[in-house]
PDB file of C-alpha atoms in Angstrom:
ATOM      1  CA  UNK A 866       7.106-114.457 -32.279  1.00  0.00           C
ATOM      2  CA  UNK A 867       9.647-111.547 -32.980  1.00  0.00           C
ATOM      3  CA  UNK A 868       8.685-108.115 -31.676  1.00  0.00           C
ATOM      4  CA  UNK A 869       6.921-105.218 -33.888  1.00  0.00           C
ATOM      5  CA  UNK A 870       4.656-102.191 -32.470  1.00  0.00           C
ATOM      6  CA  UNK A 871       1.743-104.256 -32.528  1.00  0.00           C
ATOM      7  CA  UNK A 872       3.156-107.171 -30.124  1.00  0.00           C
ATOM      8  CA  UNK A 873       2.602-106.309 -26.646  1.00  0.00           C
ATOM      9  CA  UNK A 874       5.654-106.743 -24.276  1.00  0.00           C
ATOM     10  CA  UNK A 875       6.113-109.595 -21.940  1.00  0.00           C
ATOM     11  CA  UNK A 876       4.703-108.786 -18.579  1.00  0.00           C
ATOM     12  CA  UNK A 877       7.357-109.570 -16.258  1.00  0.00           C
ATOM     13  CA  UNK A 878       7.979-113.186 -14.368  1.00  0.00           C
ATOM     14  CA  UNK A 879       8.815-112.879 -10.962  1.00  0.00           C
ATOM     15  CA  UNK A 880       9.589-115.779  -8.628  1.00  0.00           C
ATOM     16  CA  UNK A 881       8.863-116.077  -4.986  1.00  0.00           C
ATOM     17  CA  UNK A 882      10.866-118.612  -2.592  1.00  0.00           C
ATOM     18  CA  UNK A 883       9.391-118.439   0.852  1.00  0.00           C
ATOM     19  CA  UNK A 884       8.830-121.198   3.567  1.00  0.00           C
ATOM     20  CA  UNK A 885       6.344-118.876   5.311  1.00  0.00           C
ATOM     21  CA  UNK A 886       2.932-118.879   3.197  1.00  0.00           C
ATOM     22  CA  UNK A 887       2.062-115.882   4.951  1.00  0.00           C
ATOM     23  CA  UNK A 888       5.076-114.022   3.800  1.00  0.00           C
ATOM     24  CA  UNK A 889       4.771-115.741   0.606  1.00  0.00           C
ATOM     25  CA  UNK A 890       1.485-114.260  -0.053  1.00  0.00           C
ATOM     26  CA  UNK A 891       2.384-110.866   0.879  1.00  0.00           C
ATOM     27  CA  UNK A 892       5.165-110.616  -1.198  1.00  0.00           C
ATOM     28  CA  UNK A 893       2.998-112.078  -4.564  1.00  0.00           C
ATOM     29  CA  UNK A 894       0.383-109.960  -3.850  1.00  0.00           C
ATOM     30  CA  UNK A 895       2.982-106.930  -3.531  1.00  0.00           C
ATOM     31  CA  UNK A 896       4.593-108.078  -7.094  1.00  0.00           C
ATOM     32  CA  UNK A 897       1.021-107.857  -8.319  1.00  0.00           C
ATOM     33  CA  UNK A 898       0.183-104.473  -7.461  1.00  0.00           C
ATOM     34  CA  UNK A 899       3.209-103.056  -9.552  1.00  0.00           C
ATOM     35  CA  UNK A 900       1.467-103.837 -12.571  1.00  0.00           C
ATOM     36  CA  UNK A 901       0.745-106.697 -14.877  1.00  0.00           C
ATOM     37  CA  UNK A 902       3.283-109.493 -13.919  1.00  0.00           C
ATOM     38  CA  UNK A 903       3.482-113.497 -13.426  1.00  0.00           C
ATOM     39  CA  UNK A 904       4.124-114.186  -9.870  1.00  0.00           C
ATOM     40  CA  UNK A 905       5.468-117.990  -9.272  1.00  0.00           C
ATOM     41  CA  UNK A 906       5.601-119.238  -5.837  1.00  0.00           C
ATOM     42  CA  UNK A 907       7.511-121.882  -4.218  1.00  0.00           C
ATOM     43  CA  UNK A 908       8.013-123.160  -0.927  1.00  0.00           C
ATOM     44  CA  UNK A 909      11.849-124.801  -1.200  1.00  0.00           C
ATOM     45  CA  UNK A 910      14.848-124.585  -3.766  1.00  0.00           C
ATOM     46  CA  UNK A 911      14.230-127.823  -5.224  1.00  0.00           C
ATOM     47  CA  UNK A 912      10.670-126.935  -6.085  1.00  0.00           C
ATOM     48  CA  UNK A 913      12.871-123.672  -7.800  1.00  0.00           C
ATOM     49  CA  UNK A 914      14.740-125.628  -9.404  1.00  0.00           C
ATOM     50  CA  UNK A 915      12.679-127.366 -11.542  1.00  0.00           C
ATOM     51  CA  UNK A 916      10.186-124.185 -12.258  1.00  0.00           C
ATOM     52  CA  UNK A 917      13.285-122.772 -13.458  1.00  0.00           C
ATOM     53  CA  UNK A 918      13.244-125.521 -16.061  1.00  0.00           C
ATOM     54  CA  UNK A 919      10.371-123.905 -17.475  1.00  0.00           C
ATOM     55  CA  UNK A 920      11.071-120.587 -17.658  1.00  0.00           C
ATOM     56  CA  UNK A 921      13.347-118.997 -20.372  1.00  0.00           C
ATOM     57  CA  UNK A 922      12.903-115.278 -18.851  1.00  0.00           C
ATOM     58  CA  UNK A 923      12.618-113.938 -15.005  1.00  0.00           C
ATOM     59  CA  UNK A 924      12.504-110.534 -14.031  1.00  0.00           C
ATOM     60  CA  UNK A 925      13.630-111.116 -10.323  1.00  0.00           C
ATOM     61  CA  UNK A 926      13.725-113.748  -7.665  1.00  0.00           C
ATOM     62  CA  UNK A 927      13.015-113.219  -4.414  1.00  0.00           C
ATOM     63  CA  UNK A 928      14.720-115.769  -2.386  1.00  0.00           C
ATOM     64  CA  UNK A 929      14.544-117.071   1.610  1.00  0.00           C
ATOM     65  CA  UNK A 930      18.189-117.657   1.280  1.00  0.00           C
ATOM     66  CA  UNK A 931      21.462-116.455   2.533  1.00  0.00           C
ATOM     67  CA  UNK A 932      24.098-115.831   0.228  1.00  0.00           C
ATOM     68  CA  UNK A 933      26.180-118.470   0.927  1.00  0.00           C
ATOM     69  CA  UNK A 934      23.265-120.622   0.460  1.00  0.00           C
ATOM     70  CA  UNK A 935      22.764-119.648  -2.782  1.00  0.00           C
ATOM     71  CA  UNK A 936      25.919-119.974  -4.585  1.00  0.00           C
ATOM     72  CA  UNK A 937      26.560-123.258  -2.875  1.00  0.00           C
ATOM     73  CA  UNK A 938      23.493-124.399  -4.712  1.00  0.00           C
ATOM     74  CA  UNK A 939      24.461-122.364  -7.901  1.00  0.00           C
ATOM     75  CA  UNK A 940      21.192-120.964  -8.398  1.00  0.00           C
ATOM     76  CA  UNK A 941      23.062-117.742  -9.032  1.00  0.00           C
ATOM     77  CA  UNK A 942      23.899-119.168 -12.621  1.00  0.00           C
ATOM     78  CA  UNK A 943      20.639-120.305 -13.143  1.00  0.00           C
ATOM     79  CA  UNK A 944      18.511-117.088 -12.161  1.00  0.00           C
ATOM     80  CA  UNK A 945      21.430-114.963 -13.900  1.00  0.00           C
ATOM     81  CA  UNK A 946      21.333-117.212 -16.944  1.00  0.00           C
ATOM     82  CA  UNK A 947      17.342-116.263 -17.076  1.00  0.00           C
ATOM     83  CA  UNK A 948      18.143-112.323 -16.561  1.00  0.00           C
ATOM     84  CA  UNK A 949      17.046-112.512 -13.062  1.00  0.00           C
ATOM     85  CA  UNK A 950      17.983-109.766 -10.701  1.00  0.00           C
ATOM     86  CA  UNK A 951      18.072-111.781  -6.958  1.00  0.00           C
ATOM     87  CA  UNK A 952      16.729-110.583  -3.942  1.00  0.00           C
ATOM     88  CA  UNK A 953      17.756-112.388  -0.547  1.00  0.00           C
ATOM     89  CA  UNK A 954      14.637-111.923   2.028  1.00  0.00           C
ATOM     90  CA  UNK A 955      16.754-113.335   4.881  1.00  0.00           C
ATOM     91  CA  UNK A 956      20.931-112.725   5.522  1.00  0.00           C
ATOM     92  CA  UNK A 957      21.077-108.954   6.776  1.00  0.00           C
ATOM     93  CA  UNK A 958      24.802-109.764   7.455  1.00  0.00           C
ATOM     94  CA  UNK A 959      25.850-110.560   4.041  1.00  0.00           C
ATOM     95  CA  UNK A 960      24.273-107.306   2.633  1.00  0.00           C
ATOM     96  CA  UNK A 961      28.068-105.725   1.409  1.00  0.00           C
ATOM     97  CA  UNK A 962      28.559-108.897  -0.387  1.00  0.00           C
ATOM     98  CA  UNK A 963      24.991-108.805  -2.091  1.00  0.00           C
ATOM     99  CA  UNK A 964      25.673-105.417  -3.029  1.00  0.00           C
ATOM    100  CA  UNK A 965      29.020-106.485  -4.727  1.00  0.00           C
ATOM    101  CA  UNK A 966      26.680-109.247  -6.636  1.00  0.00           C
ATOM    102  CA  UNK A 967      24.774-106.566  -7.624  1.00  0.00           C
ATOM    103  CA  UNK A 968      22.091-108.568  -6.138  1.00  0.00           C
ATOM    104  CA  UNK A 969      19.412-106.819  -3.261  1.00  0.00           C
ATOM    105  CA  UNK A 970      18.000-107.301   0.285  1.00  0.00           C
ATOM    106  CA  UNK A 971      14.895-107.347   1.192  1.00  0.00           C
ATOM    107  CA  UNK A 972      14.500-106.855   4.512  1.00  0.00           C
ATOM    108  CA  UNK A 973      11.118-108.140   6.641  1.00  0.00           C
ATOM    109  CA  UNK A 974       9.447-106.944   7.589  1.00  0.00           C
ATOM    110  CA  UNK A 975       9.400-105.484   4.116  1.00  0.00           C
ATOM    111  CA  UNK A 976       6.478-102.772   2.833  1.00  0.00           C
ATOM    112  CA  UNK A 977       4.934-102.244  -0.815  1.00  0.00           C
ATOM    113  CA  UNK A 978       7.374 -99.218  -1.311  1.00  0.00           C
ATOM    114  CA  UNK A 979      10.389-101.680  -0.190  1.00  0.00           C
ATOM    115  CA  UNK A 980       9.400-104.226  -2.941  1.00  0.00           C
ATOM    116  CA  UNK A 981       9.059-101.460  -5.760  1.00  0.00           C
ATOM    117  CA  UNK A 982      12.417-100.122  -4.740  1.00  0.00           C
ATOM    118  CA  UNK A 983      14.219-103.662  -5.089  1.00  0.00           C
ATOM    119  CA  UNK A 984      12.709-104.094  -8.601  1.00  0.00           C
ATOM    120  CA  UNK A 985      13.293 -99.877  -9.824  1.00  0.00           C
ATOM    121  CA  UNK A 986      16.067-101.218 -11.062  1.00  0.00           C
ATOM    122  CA  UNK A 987      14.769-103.934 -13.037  1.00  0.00           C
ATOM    123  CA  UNK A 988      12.424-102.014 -14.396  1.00  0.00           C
ATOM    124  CA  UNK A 989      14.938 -99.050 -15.973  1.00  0.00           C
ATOM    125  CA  UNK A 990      16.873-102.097 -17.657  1.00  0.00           C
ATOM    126  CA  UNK A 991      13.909-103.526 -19.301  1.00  0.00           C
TER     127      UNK A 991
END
C-alpha cells in the first residue's frame, strides 16, 4: 500500500536475541515502553535466522553476540539488508570496532534510558 497522509506509519520492528528469558523480557518490555513497536524475541541465531525470513523491515536488533560472532555468521548482511541498526548486548571488548560498524553496545546491566539512547539514532533516520 504506498504512503499518503492518511496511511499511518509502520510502527517499528525490533528484534530481541537473548539466551536469558529474564533479560529477554526486560529488554521487550523496554522496546515497548518507547512507543508503539513490534518486539520479536528469540532465544538462538538460528531461530533469527529464519524470523528474518519473514520480515522485510527491522528497526534494530539487539543481539547476545560478540562481534566476531556475528559476521562469522553474516547476520550483519542480513539485519543491514532489512535496515537494521545492531546492538551487541555482550562483547564490551570489541566496542571500537562496533563503533567503526556503526553498530552499538548495550551494556547489562542496561536501564530504560540506555535502550532509548541505542535506538535515538534510529529514530532521527526514520
Amino acid at each position: 500500500m504506498p504512503y499518503d497522509e492518511r496511511t499511518p506509519p509502520e510502527p517499528p520492528v525490533y528484534i530481541v536475541m537473548d539466551s536469558n528469558l529474564l533479560i529477554a523480557e526486560d529488554l521487550c518490555g523496554s522496546l515497548q515502553a518507547t512507543g508503539p513497536c513490534r518486539v520479536i524475541s528469540v532465544s538462538h541465531p538460528d531461530e533469527l535466522i529464519r524470523v528474518l525470513g519473514e520480515e522485510l523491515r527491522v528497526s534494530a536488533a539487539f543481539l547476545e553476540m560478540r562481534y566476531d560472532q556475528v559476521i562469522a555468521s553474516e547476520l550483519d548482511g542480513a539485519l543491514g539488508q532489512r535496515g537494521a541498526r545492531i546492538v551487541l548486548t555482550m562483547g564490551e571488548e570489541d566496542e571500537i570496532r562496533v563503533a567503526k560498524q556503526g553498530w552499538a553496545m548495550l551494556i547489562r546491566p542496561f536501564t530504560e534510558d540506555m535502550v532509548r539512547g541505542v535506538l535515538r539514532p534510529v529514530v532521527e533516520e526514520g
